[in-house]
Short mmCIF file of C-alpha atoms and ligand atoms in Angstrom, two decimals:
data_model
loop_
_atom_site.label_atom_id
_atom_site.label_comp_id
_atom_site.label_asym_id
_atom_site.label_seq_id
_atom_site.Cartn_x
_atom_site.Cartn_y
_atom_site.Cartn_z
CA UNK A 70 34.64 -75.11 45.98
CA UNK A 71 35.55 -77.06 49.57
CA UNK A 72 37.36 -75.50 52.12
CA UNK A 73 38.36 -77.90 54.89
CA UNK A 74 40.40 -76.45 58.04
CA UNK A 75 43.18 -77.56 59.00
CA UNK A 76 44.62 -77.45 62.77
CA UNK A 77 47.60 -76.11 63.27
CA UNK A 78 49.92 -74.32 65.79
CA UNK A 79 48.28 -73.79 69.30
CA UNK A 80 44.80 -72.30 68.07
CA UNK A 81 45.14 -71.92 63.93
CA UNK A 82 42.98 -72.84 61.28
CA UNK A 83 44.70 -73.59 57.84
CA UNK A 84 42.03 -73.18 55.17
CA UNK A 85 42.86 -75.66 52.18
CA UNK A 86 40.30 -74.88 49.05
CA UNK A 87 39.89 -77.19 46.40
CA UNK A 88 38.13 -76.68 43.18
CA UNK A 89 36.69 -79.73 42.25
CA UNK A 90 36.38 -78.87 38.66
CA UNK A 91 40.05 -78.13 38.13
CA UNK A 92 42.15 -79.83 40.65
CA UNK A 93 43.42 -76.87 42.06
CA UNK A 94 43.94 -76.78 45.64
CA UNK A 95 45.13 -73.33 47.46
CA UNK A 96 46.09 -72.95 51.09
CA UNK A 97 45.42 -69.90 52.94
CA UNK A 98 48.00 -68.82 55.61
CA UNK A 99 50.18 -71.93 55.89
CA UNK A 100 51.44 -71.25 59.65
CA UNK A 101 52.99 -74.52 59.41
CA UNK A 102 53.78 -76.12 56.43
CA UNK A 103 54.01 -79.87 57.22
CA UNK A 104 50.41 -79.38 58.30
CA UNK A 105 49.52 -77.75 55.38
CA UNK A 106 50.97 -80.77 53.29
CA UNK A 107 49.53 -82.82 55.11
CA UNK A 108 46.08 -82.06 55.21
CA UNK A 109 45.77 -81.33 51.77
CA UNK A 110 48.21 -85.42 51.20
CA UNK A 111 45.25 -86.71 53.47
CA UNK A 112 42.72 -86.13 50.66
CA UNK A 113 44.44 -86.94 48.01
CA UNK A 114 45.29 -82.48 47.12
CA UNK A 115 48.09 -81.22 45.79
CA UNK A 116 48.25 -77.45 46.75
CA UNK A 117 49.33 -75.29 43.93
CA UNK A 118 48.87 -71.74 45.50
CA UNK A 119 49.81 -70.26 48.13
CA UNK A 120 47.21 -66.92 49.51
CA UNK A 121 48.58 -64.72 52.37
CA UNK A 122 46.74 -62.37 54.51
CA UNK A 123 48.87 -60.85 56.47
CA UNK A 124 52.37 -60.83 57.36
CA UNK A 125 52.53 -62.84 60.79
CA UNK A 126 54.30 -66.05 61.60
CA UNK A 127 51.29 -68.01 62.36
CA UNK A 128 50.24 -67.32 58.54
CA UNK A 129 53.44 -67.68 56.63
CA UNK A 130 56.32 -69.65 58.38
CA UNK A 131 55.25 -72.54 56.00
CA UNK A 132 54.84 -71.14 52.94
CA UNK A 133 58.89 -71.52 52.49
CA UNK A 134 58.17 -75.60 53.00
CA UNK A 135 54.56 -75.85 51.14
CA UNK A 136 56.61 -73.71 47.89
CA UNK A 137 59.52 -76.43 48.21
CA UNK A 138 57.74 -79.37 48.20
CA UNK A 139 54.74 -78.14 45.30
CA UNK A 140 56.46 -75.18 43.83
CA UNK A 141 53.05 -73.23 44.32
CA UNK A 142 53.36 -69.40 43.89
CA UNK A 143 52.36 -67.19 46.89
CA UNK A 144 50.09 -64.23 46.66
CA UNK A 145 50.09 -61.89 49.75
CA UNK A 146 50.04 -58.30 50.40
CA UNK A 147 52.31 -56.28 48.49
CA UNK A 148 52.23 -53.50 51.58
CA UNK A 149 53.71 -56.12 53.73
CA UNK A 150 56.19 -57.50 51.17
CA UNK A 151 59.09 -56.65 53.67
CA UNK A 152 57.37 -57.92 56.72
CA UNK A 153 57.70 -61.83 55.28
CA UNK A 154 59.62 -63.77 52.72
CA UNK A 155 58.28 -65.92 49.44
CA UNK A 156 55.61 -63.37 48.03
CA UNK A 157 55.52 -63.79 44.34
CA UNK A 158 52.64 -61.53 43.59
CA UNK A 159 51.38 -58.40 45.47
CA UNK A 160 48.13 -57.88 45.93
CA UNK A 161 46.20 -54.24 46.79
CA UNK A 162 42.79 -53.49 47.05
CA UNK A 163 40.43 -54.32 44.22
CA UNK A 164 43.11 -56.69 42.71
CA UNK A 165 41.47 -59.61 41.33
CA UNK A 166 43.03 -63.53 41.79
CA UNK A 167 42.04 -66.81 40.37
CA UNK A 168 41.37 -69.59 42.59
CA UNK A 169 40.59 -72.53 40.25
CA UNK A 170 37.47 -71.66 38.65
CA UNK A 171 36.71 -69.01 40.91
CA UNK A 172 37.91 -64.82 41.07
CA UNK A 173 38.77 -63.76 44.49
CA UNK A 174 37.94 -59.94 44.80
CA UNK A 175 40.89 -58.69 47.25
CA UNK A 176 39.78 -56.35 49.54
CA UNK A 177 42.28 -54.24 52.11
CA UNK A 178 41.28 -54.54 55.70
CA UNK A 179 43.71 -52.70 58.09
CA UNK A 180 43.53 -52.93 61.55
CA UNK A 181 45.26 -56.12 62.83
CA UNK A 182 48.00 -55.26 60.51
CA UNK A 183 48.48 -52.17 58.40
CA UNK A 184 48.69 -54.07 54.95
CA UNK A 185 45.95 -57.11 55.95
CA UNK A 186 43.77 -58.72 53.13
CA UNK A 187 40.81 -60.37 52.69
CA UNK A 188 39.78 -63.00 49.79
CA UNK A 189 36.56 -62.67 48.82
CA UNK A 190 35.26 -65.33 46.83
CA UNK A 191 31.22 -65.56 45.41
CA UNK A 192 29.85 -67.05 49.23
CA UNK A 193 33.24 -67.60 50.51
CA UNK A 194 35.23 -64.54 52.76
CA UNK A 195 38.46 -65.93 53.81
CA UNK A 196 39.49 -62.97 56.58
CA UNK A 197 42.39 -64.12 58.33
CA UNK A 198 42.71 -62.19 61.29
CA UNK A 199 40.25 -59.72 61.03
CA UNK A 200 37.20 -61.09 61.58
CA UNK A 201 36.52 -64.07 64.18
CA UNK A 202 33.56 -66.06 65.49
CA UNK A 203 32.26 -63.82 67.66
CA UNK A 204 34.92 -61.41 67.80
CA UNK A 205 38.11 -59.67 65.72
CA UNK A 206 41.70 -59.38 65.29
CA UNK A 207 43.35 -57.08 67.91
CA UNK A 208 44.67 -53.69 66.52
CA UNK A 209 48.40 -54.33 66.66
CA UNK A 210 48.92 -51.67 64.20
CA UNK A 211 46.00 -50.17 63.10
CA UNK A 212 43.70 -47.89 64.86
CA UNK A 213 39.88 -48.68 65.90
CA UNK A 214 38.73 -46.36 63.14
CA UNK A 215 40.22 -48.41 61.01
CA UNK A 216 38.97 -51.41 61.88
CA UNK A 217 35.79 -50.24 62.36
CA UNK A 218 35.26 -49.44 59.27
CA UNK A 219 36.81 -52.64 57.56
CA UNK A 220 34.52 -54.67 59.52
CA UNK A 221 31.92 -52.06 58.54
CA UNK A 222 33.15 -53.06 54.94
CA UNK A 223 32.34 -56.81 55.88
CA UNK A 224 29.71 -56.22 56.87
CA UNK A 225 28.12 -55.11 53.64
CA UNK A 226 28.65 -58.85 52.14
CA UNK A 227 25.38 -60.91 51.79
CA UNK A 228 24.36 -63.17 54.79
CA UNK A 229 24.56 -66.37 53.06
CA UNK A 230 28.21 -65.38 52.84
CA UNK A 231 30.64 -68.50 54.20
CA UNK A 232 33.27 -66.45 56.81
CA UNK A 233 36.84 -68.87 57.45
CA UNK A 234 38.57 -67.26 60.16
CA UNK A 235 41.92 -68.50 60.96
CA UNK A 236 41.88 -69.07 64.94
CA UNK A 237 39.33 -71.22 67.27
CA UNK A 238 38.68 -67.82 69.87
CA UNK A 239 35.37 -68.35 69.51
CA UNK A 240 34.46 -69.71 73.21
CA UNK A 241 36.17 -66.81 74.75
CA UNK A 242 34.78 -64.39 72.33
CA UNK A 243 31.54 -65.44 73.20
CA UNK A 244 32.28 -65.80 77.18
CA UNK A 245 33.84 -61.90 76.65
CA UNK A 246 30.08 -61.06 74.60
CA UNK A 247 27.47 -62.58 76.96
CA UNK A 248 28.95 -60.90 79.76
CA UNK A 249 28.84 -57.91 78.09
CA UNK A 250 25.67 -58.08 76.56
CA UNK A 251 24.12 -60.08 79.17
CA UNK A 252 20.40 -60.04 78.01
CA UNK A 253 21.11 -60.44 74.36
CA UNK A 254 19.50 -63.33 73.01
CA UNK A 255 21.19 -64.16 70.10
CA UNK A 256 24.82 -63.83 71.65
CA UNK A 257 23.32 -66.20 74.47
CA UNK A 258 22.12 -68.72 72.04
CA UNK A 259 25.33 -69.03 70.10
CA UNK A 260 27.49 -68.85 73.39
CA UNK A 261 25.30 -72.10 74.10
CA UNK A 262 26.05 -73.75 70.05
CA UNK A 263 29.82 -72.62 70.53
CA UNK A 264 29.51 -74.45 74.20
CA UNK A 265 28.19 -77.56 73.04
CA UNK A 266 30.80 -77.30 69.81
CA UNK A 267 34.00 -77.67 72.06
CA UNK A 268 32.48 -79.50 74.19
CA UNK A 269 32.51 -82.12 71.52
CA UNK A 270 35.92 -81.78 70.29
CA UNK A 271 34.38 -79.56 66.87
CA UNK A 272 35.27 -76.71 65.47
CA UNK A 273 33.29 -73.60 65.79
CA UNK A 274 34.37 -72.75 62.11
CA UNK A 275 33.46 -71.55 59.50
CA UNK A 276 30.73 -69.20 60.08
CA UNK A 277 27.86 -67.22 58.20
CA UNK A 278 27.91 -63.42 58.19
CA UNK A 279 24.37 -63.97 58.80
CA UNK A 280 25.46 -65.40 62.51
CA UNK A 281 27.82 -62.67 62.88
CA UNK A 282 25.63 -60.16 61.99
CA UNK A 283 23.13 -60.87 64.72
CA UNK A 284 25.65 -62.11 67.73
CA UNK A 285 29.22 -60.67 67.23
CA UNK A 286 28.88 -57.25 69.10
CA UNK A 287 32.25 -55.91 66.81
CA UNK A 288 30.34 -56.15 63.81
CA UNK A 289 27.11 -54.57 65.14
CA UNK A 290 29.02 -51.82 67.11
CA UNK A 291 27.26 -48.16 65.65
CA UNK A 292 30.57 -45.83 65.40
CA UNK A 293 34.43 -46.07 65.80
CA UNK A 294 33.94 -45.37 69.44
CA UNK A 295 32.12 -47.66 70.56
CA UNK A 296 34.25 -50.43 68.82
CA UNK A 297 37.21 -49.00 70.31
CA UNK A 298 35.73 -49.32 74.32
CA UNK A 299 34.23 -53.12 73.52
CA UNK A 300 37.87 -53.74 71.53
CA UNK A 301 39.76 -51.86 74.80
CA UNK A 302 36.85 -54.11 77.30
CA UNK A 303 37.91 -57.50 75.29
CA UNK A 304 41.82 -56.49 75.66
CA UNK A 305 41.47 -57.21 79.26
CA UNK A 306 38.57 -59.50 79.73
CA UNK A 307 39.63 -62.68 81.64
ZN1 LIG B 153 47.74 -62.08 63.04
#
């Protein structure tokens, strides 16, 4: 499978995946549909489904425009059916979706949102807005306990694992981490590779959960608590 990222809206990533194999291109969170289209027209795609993973406008305010011009059917969560329009088939935890020749396990990872889902494919996590580089989604519904433990949940997926967040925060994430963790190595290294990234006009995207696991202080944080002050610390970090 390739996933390429598209740019779109201020600071999104649209994933587009495309099984070689079969044909079969999906697009994760289509913000804004002409870019989906147009990323996946660039190489020659046609998308064909549509995978939501959470109910905001940056991640759905195309799919209305990628469904009229492909006639792709949109999977999303089911607990946020109301929250967006165009889902065709709801999704809850342990549901299981084909992605060409691929099964994406769907896991439920509140804390962002209430009802937000991750795909996880064999190597591949797409997390919308749960899980950045170098950081996570703010709690604009859930609690820290719940978040805690869904990155807790992430974190149990191998390190060779590919992560696709859905926004370029990873600078500032990393700004926010080395000045909390000032002597920590592995944060200072990557705050240098992220550096260096944007420096040159690249994305800092996708990531391992390898990297993550050593240098994003939200996954590594012990208990619920201690999420919740470096979560509360990141709210206002300028
Ligand atoms: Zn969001």
């Amino acid at each position: 499978m390739r996933a390429v990222a598209v740019p779109a809206l201020s600071d999104n990533y649209i994933w587009l995946l495309h099984d070689e194999d079969s044909g079969h291109t999906a697009v994760v969170d289509p913000g804004d549909g002409e870019a989906a289209l147009n990323g996946a027209a660039a190489r020659g795609w046609t998308i064909d489904q549509v995978l939501i993973t959470h109910w905001h406008p940056d991640h759905t305010a195309g799919i209305a425009a990628v469904v009229a011009a492909t006639g792709a059917k949109v999977w999303g969560p089911e607990a946020e059916r109301a929250k967006f329009a165009g889902l065709d088939h709801g999704l809850a935890d342990g549901d299981r979706v084909q992605v060409g020749s691929a099964e994406a396990e769907v896991w439920h990872v509140p804390g962002h949102t209430l009802g937000h889902i991750a795909y996880i494919l064999p190597g591949h996590a797409l997390v919308g807005d749960t899980l950045f580089a170098g950081g996570c989604g703010r709690l604009f519904e859930g609690t820290p306990e719940q978040m805690h433990a869904s990155l807790q949940r992430l974190r149990t997926l191998p390190d060779e694992t590919i992560v696709y967040p859905a926004h370029e925060y990873t600078l500032s994430n990393y700004r926010f981490l080395a000045a909390e963790a000032p002597g920590d190595a592995a944060v200072a290294r990557r705050l240098a590779e992220v550096a260096a990234l944007r420096e040159a006009g690249q994305p800092t995207v996708p990531t391992s959960m390898a990297e993550e696991k050593a240098s994003n202080l939200f996954l590594r944080a012990p208990d619920a608590a201690e999420f919740a002050r470096l979560r509360a610390a990141k709210d206002s970090f300028r």
